PDB file of N, CA and C in Angstrom:
ATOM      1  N   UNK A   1      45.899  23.464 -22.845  1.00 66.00           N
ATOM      2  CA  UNK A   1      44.925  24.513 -22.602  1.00 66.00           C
ATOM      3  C   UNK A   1      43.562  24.180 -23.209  1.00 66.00           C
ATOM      4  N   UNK A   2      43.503  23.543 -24.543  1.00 77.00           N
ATOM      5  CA  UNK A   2      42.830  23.107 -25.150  1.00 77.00           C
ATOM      6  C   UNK A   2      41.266  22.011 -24.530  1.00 77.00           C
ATOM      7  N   UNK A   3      42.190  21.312 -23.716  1.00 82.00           N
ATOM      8  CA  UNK A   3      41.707  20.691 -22.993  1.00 82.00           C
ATOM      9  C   UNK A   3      40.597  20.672 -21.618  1.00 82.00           C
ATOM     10  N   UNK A   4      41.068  22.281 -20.983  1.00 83.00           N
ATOM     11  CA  UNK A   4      40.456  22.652 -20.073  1.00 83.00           C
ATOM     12  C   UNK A   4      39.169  23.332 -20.498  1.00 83.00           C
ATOM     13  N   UNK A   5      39.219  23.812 -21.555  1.00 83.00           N
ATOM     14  CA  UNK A   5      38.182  25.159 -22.284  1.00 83.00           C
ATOM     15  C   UNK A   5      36.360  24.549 -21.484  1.00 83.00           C
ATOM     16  N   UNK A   6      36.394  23.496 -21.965  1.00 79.00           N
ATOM     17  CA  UNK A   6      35.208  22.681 -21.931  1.00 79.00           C
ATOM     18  C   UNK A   6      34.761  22.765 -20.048  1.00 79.00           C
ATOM     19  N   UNK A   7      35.507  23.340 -19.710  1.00 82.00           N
ATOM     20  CA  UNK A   7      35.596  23.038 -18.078  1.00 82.00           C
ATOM     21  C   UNK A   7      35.680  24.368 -16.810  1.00 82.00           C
ATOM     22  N   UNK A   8      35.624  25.349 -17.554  1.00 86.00           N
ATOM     23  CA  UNK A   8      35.856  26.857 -17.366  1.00 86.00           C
ATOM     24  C   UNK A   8      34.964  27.102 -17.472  1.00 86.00           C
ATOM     25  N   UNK A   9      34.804  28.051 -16.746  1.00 84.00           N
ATOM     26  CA  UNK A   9      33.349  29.341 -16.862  1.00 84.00           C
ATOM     27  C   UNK A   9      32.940  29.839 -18.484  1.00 84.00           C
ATOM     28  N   UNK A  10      31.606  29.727 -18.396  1.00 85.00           N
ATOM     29  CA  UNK A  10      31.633  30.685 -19.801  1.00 85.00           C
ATOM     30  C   UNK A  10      32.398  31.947 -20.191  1.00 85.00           C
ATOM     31  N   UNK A  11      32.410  32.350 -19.607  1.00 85.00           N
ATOM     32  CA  UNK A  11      32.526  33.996 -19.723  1.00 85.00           C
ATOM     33  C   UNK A  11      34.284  34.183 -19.732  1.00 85.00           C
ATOM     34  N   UNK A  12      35.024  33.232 -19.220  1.00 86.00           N
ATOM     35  CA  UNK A  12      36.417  33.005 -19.382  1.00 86.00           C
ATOM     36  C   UNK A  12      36.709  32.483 -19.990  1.00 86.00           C
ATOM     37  N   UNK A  13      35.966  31.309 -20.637  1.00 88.00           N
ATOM     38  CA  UNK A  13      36.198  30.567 -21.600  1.00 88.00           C
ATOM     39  C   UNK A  13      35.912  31.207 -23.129  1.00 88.00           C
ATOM     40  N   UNK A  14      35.087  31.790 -23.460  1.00 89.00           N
ATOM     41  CA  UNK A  14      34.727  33.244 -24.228  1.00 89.00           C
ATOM     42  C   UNK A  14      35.922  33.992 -24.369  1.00 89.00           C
ATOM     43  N   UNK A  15      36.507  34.663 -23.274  1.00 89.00           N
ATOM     44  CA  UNK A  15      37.224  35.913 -23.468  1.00 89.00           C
ATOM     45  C   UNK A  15      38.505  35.122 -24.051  1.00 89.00           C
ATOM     46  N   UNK A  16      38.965  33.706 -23.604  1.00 91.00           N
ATOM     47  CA  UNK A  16      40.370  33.008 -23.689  1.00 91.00           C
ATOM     48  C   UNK A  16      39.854  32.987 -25.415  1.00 91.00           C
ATOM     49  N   UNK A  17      38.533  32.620 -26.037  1.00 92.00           N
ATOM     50  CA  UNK A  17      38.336  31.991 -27.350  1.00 92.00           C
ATOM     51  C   UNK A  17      38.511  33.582 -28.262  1.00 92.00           C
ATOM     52  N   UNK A  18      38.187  34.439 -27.830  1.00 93.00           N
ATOM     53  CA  UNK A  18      38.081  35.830 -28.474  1.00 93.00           C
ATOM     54  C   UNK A  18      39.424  36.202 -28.587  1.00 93.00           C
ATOM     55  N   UNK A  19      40.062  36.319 -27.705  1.00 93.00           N
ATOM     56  CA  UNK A  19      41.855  36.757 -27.625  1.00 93.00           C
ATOM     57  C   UNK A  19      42.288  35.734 -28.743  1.00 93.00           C
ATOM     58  N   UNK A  20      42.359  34.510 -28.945  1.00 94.00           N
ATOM     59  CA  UNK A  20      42.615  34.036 -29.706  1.00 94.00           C
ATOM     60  C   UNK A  20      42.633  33.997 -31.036  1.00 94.00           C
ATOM     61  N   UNK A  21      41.212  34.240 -31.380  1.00 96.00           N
ATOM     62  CA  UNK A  21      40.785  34.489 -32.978  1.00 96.00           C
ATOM     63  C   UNK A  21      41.379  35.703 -33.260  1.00 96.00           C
ATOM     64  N   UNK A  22      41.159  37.126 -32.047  1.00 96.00           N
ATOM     65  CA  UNK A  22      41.825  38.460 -32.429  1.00 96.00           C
ATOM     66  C   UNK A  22      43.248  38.276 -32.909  1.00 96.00           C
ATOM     67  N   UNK A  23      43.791  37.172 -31.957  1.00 96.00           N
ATOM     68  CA  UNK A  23      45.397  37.062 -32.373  1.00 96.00           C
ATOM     69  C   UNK A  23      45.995  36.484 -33.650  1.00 96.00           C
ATOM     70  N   UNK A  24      44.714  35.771 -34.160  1.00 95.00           N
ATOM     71  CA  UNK A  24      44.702  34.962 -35.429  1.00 95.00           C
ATOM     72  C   UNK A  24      44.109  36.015 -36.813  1.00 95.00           C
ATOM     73  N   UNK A  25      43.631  36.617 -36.325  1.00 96.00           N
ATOM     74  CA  UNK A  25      42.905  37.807 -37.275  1.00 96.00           C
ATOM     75  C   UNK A  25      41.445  37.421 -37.879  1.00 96.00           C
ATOM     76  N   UNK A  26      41.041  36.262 -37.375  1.00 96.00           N
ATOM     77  CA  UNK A  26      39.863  35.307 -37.325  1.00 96.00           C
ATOM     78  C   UNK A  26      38.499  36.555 -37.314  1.00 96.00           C
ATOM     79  N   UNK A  27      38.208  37.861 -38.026  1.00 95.00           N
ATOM     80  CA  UNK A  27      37.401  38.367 -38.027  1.00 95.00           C
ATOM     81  C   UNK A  27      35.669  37.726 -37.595  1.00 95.00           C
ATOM     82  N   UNK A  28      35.837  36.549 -38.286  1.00 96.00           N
ATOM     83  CA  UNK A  28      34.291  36.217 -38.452  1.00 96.00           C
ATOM     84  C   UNK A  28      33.808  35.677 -37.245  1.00 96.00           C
ATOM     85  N   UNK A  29      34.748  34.589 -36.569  1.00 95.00           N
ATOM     86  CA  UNK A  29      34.941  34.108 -35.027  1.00 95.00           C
ATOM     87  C   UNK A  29      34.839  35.396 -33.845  1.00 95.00           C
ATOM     88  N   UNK A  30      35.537  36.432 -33.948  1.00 95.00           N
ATOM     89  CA  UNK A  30      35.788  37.702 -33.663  1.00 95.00           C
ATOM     90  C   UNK A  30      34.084  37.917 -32.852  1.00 95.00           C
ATOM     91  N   UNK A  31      33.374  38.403 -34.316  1.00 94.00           N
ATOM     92  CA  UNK A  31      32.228  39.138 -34.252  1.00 94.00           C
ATOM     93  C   UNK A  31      30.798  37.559 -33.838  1.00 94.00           C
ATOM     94  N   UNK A  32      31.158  36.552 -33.607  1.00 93.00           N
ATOM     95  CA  UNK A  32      30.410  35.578 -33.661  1.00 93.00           C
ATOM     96  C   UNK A  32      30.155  35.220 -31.909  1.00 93.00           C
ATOM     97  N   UNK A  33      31.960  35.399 -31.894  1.00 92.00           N
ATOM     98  CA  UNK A  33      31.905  34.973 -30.173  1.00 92.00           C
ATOM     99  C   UNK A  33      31.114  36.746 -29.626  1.00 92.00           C
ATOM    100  N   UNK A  34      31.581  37.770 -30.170  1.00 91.00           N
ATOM    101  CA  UNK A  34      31.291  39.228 -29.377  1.00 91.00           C
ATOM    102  C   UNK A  34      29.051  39.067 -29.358  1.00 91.00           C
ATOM    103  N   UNK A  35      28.631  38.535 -30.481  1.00 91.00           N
ATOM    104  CA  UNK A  35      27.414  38.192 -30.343  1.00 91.00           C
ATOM    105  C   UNK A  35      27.066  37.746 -29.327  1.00 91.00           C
ATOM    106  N   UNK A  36      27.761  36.310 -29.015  1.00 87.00           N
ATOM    107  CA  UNK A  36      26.975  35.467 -28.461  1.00 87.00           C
ATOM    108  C   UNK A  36      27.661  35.698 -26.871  1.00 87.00           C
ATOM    109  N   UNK A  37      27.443  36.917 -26.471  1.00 88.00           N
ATOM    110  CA  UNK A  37      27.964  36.928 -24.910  1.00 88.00           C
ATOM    111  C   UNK A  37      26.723  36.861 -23.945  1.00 88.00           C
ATOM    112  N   UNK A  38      26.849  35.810 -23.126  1.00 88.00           N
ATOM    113  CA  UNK A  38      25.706  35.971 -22.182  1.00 88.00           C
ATOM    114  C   UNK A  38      26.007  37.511 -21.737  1.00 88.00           C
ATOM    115  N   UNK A  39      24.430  37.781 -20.951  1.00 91.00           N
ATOM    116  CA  UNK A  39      24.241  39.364 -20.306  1.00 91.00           C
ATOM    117  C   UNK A  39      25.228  38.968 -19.185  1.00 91.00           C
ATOM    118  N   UNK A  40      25.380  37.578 -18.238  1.00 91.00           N
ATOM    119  CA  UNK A  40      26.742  37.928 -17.172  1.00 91.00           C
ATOM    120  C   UNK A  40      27.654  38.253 -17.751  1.00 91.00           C
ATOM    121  N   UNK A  41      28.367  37.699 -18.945  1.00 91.00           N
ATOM    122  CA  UNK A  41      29.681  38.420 -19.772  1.00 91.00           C
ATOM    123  C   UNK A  41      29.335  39.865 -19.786  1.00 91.00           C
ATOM    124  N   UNK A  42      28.251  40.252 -20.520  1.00 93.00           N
ATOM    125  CA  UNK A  42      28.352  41.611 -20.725  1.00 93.00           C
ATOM    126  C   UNK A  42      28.393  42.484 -19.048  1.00 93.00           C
ATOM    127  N   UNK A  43      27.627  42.392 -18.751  1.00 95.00           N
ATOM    128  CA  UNK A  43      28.098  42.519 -17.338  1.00 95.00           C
ATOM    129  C   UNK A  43      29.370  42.928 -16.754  1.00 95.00           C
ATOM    130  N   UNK A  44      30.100  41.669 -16.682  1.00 93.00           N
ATOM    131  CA  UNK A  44      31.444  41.627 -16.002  1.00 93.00           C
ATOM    132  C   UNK A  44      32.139  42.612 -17.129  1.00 93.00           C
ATOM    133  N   UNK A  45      31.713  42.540 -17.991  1.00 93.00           N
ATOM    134  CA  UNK A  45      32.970  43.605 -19.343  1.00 93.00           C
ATOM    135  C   UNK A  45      32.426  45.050 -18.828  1.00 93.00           C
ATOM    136  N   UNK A  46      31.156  45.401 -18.333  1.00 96.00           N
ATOM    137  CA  UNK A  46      31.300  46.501 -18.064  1.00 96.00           C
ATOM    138  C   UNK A  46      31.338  47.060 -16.771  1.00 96.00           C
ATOM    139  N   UNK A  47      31.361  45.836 -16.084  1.00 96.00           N
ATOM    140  CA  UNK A  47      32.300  46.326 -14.416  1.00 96.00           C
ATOM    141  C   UNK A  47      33.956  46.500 -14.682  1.00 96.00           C
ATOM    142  N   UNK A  48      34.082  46.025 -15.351  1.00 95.00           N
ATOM    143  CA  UNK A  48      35.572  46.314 -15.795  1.00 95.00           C
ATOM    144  C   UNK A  48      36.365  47.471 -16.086  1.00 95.00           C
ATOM    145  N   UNK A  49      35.588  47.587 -17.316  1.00 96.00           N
ATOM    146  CA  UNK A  49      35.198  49.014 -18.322  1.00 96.00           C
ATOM    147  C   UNK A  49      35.319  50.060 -16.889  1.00 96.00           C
ATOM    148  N   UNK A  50      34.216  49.772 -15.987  1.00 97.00           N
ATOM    149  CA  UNK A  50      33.895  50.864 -15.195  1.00 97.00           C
ATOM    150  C   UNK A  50      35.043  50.910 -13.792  1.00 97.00           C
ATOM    151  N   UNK A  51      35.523  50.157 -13.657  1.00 97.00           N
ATOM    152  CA  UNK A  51      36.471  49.881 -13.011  1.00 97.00           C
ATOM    153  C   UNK A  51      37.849  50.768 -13.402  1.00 97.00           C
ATOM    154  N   UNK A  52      37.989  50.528 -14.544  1.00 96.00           N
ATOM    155  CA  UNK A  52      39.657  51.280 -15.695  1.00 96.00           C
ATOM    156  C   UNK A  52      38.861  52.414 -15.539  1.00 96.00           C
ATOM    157  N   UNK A  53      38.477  52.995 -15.251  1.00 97.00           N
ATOM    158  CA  UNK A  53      37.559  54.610 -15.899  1.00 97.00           C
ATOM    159  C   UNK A  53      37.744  54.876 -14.540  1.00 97.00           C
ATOM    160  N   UNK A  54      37.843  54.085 -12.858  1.00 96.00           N
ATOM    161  CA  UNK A  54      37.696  54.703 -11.723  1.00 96.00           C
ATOM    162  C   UNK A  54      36.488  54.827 -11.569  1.00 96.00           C
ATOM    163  N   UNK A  55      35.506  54.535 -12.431  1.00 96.00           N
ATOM    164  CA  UNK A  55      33.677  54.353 -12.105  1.00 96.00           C
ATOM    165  C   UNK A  55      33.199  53.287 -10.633  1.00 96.00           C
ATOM    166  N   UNK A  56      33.595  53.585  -9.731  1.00 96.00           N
ATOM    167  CA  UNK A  56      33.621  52.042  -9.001  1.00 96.00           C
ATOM    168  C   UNK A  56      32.187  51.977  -8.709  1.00 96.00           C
ATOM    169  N   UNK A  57      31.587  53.177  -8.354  1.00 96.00           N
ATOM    170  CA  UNK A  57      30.187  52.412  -7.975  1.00 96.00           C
ATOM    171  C   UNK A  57      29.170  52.217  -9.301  1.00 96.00           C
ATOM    172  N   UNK A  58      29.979  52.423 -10.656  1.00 96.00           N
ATOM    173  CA  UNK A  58      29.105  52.056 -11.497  1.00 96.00           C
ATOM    174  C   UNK A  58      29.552  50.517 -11.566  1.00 96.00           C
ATOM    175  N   UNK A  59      30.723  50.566 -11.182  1.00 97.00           N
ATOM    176  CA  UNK A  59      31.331  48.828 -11.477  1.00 97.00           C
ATOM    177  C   UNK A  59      30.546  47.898 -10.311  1.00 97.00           C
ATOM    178  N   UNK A  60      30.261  48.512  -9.162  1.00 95.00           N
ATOM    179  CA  UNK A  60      29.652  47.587  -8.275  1.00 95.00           C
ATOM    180  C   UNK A  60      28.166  47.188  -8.912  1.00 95.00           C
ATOM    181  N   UNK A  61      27.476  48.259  -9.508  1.00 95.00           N
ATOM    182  CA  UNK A  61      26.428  48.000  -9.616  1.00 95.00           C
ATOM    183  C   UNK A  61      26.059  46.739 -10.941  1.00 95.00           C
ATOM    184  N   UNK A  62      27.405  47.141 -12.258  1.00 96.00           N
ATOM    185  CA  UNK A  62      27.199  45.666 -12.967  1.00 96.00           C
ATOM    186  C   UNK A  62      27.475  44.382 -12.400  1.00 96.00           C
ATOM    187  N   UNK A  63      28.790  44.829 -10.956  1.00 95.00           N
ATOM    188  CA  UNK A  63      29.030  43.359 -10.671  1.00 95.00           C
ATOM    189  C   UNK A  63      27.777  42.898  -9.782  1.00 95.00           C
ATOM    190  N   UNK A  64      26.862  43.454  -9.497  1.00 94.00           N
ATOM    191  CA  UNK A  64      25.535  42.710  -8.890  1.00 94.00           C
ATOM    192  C   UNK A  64      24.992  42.033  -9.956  1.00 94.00           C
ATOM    193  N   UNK A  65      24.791  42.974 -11.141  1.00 94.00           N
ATOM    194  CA  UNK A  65      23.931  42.092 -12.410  1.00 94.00           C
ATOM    195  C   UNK A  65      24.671  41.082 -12.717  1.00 94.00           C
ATOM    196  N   UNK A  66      26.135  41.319 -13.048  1.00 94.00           N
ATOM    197  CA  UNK A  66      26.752  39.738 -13.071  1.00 94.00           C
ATOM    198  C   UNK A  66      26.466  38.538 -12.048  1.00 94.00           C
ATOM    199  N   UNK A  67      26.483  38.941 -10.997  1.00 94.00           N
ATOM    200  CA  UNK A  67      26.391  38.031  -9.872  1.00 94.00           C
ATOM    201  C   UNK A  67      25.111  37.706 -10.507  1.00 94.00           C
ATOM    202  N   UNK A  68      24.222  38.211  -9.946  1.00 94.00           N
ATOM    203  CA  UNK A  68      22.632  38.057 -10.634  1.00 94.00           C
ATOM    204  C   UNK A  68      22.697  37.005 -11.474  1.00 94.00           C
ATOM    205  N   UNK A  69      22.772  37.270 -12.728  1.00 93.00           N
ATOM    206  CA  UNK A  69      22.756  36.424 -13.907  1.00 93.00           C
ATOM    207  C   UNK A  69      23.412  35.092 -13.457  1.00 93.00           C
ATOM    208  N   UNK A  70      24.642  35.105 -12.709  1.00 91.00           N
ATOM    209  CA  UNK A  70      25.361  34.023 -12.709  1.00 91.00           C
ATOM    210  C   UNK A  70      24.544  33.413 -11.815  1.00 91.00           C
ATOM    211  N   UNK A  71      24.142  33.010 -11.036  1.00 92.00           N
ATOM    212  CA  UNK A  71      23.301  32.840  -9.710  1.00 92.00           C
ATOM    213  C   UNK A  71      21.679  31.970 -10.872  1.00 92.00           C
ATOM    214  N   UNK A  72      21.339  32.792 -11.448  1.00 92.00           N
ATOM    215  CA  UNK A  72      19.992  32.353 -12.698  1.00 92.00           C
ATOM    216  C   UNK A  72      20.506  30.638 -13.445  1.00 92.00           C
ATOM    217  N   UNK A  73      21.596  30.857 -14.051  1.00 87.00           N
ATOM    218  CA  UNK A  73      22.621  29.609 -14.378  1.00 87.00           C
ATOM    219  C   UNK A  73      22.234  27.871 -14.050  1.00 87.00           C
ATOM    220  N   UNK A  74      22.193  27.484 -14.311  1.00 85.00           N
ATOM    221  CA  UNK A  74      22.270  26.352 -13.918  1.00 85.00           C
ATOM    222  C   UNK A  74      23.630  25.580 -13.615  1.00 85.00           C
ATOM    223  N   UNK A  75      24.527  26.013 -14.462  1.00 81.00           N
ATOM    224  CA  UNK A  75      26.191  25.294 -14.550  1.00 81.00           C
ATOM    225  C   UNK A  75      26.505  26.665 -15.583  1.00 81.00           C
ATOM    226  N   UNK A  76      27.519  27.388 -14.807  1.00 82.00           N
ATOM    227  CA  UNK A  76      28.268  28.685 -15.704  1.00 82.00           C
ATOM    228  C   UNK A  76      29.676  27.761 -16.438  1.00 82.00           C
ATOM    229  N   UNK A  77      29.583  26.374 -16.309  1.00 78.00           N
ATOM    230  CA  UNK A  77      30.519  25.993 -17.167  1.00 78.00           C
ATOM    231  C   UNK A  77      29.876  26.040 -18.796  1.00 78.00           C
ATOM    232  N   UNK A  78      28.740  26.024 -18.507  1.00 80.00           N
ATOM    233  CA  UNK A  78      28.411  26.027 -19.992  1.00 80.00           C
ATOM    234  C   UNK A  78      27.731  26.942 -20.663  1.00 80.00           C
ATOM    235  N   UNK A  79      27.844  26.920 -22.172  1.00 78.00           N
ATOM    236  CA  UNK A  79      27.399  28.130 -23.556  1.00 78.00           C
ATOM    237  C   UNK A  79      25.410  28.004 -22.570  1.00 78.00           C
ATOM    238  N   UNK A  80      25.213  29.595 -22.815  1.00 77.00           N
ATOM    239  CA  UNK A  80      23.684  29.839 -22.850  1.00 77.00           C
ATOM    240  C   UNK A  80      23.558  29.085 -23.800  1.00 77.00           C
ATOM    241  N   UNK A  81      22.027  27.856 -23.842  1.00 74.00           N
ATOM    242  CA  UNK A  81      21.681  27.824 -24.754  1.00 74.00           C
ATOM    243  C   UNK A  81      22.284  26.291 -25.538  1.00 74.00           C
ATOM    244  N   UNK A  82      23.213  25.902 -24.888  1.00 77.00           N
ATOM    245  CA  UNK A  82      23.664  24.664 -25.053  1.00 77.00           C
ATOM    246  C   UNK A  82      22.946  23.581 -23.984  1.00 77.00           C
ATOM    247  N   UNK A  83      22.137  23.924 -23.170  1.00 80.00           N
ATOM    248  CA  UNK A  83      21.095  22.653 -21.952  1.00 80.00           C
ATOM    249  C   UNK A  83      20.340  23.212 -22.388  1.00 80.00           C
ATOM    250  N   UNK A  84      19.020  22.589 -21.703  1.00 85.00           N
ATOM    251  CA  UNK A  84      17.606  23.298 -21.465  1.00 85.00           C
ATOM    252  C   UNK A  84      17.280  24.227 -21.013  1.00 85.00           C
ATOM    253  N   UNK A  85      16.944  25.564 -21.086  1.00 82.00           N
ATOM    254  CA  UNK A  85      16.910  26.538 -20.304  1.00 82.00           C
ATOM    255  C   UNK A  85      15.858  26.735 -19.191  1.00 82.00           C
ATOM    256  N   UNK A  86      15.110  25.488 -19.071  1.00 84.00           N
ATOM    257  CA  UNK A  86      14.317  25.500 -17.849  1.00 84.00           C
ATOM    258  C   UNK A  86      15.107  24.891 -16.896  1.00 84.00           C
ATOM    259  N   UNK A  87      16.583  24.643 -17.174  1.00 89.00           N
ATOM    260  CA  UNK A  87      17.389  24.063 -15.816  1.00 89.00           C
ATOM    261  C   UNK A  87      17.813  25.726 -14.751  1.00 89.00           C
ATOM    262  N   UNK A  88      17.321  26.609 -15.726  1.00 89.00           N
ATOM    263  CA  UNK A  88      18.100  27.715 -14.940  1.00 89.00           C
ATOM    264  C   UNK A  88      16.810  28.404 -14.165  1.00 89.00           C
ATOM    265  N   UNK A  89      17.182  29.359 -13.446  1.00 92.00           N
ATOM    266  CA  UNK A  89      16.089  29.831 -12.620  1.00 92.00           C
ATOM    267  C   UNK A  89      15.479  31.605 -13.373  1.00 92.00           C
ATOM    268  N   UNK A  90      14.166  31.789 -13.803  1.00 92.00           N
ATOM    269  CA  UNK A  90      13.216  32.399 -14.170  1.00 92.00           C
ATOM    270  C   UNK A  90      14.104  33.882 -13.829  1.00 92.00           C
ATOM    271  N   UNK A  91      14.210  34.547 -14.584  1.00 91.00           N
ATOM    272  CA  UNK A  91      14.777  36.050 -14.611  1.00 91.00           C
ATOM    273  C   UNK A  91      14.192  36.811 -13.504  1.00 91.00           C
ATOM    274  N   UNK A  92      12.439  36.916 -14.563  1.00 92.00           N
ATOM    275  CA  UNK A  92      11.392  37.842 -13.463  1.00 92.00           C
ATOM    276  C   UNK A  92      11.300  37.040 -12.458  1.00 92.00           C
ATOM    277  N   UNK A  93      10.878  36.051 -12.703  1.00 93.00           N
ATOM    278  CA  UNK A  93      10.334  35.030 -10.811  1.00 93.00           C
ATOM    279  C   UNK A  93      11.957  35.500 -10.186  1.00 93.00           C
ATOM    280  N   UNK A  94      12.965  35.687 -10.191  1.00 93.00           N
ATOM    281  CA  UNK A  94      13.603  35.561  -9.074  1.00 93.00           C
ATOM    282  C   UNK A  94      14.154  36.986  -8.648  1.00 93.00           C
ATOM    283  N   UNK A  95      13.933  38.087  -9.704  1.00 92.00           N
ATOM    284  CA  UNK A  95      13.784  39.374  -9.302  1.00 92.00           C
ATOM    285  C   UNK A  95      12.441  39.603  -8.359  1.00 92.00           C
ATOM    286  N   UNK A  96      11.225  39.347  -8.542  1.00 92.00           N
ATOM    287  CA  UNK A  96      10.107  39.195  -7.981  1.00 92.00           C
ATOM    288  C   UNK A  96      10.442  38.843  -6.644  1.00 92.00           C
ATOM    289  N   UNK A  97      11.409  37.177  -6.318  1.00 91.00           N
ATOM    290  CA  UNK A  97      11.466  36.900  -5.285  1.00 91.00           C
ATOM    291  C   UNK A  97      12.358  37.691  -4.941  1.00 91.00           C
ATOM    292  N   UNK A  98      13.265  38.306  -5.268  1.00 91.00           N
ATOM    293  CA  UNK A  98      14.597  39.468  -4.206  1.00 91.00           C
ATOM    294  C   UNK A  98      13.453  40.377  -3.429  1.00 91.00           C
ATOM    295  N   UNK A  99      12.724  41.190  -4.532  1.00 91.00           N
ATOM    296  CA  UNK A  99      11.673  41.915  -4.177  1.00 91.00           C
ATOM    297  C   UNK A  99      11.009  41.548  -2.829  1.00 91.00           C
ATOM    298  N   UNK A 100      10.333  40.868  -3.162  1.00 92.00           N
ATOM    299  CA  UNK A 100       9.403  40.279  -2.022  1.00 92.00           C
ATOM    300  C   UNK A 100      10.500  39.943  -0.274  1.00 92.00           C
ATOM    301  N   UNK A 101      11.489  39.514  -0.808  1.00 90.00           N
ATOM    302  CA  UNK A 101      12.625  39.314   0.755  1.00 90.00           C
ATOM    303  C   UNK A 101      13.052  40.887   0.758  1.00 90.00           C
ATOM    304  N   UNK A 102      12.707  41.530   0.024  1.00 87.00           N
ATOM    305  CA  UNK A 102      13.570  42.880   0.676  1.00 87.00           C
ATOM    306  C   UNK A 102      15.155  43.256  -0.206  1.00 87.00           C
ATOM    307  N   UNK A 103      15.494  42.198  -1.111  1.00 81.00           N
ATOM    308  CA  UNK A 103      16.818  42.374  -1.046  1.00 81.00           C
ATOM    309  C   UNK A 103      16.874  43.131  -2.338  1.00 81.00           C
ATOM    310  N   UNK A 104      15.722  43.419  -3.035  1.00 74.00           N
ATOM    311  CA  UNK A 104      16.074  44.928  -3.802  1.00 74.00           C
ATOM    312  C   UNK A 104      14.617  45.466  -4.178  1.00 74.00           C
ATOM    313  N   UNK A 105      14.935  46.605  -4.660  1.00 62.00           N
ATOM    314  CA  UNK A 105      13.780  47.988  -4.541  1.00 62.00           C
ATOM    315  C   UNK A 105      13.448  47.794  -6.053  1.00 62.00           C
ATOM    316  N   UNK A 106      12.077  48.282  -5.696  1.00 58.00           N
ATOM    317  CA  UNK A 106      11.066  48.178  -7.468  1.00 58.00           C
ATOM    318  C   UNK A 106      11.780  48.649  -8.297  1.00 58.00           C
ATOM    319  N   UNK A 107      12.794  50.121  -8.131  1.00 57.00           N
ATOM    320  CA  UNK A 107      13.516  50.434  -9.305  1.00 57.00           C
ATOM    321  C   UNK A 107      14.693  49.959  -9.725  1.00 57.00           C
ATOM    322  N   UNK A 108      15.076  49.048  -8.785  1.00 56.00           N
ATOM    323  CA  UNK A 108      16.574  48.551  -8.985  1.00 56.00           C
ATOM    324  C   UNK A 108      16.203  46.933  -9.785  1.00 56.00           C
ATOM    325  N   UNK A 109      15.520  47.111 -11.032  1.00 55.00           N
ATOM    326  CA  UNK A 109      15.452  45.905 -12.224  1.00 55.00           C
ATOM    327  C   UNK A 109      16.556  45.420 -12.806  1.00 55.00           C
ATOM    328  N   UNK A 110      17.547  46.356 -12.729  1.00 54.00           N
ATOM    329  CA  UNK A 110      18.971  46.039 -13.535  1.00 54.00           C
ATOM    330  C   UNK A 110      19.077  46.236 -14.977  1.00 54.00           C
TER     331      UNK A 110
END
């Protein structure tokens, strides 16, 4: 399993490293990995969240921001912040560009 980690999505690779330390009682790992969650992690945790609650169209609306974010990425195999972050694509410039094609409304920023 060990082996694959390096090769997985962030955000799965995260949740597999968090279950782990929780299971270990690894407090400090715990609160280190819960820091460092990209906004797609946070995201997908609260389409989830909203999902178990029966929230579905609140869950659709994080799973756009997830998509979103993931889409910004350059390679979701890897930690934010571990490449260059000019490999990924501009937050505002590419909200700007949805804007401009139509594919979302001035208030829908996320």
């Amino acid at each position: 399993d060990r082996l694959l980690l390096p090769l997985i999505d962030e955000s799965t690779r995260r949740q597999l490293l968090l279950r782990d330390a929780e299971e270990r009682g690894d407090t400090n790992t715990v609160r280190r990995l819960e820091r460092g969650m990209s906004k797609r992690q946070q995201y997908k945790e609260l389409s989830d969240n909203a999902k178990t609650l029966g929230n579905d169209e609140t869950a659709r609306v994080y799973e756009y921001e997830a998509k979103f974010y993931e889409d910004l990425r350059a390679d979701v195999t890897q930690d934010e912040g571990s490449y260059d972050s000019y490999l990924d694509k501009d937050e505002w410039y590419e909200r700007q560009r949805l804007r401009a094609m139509g594919i979302i409304k001035k208030d829908d920023d996320g």
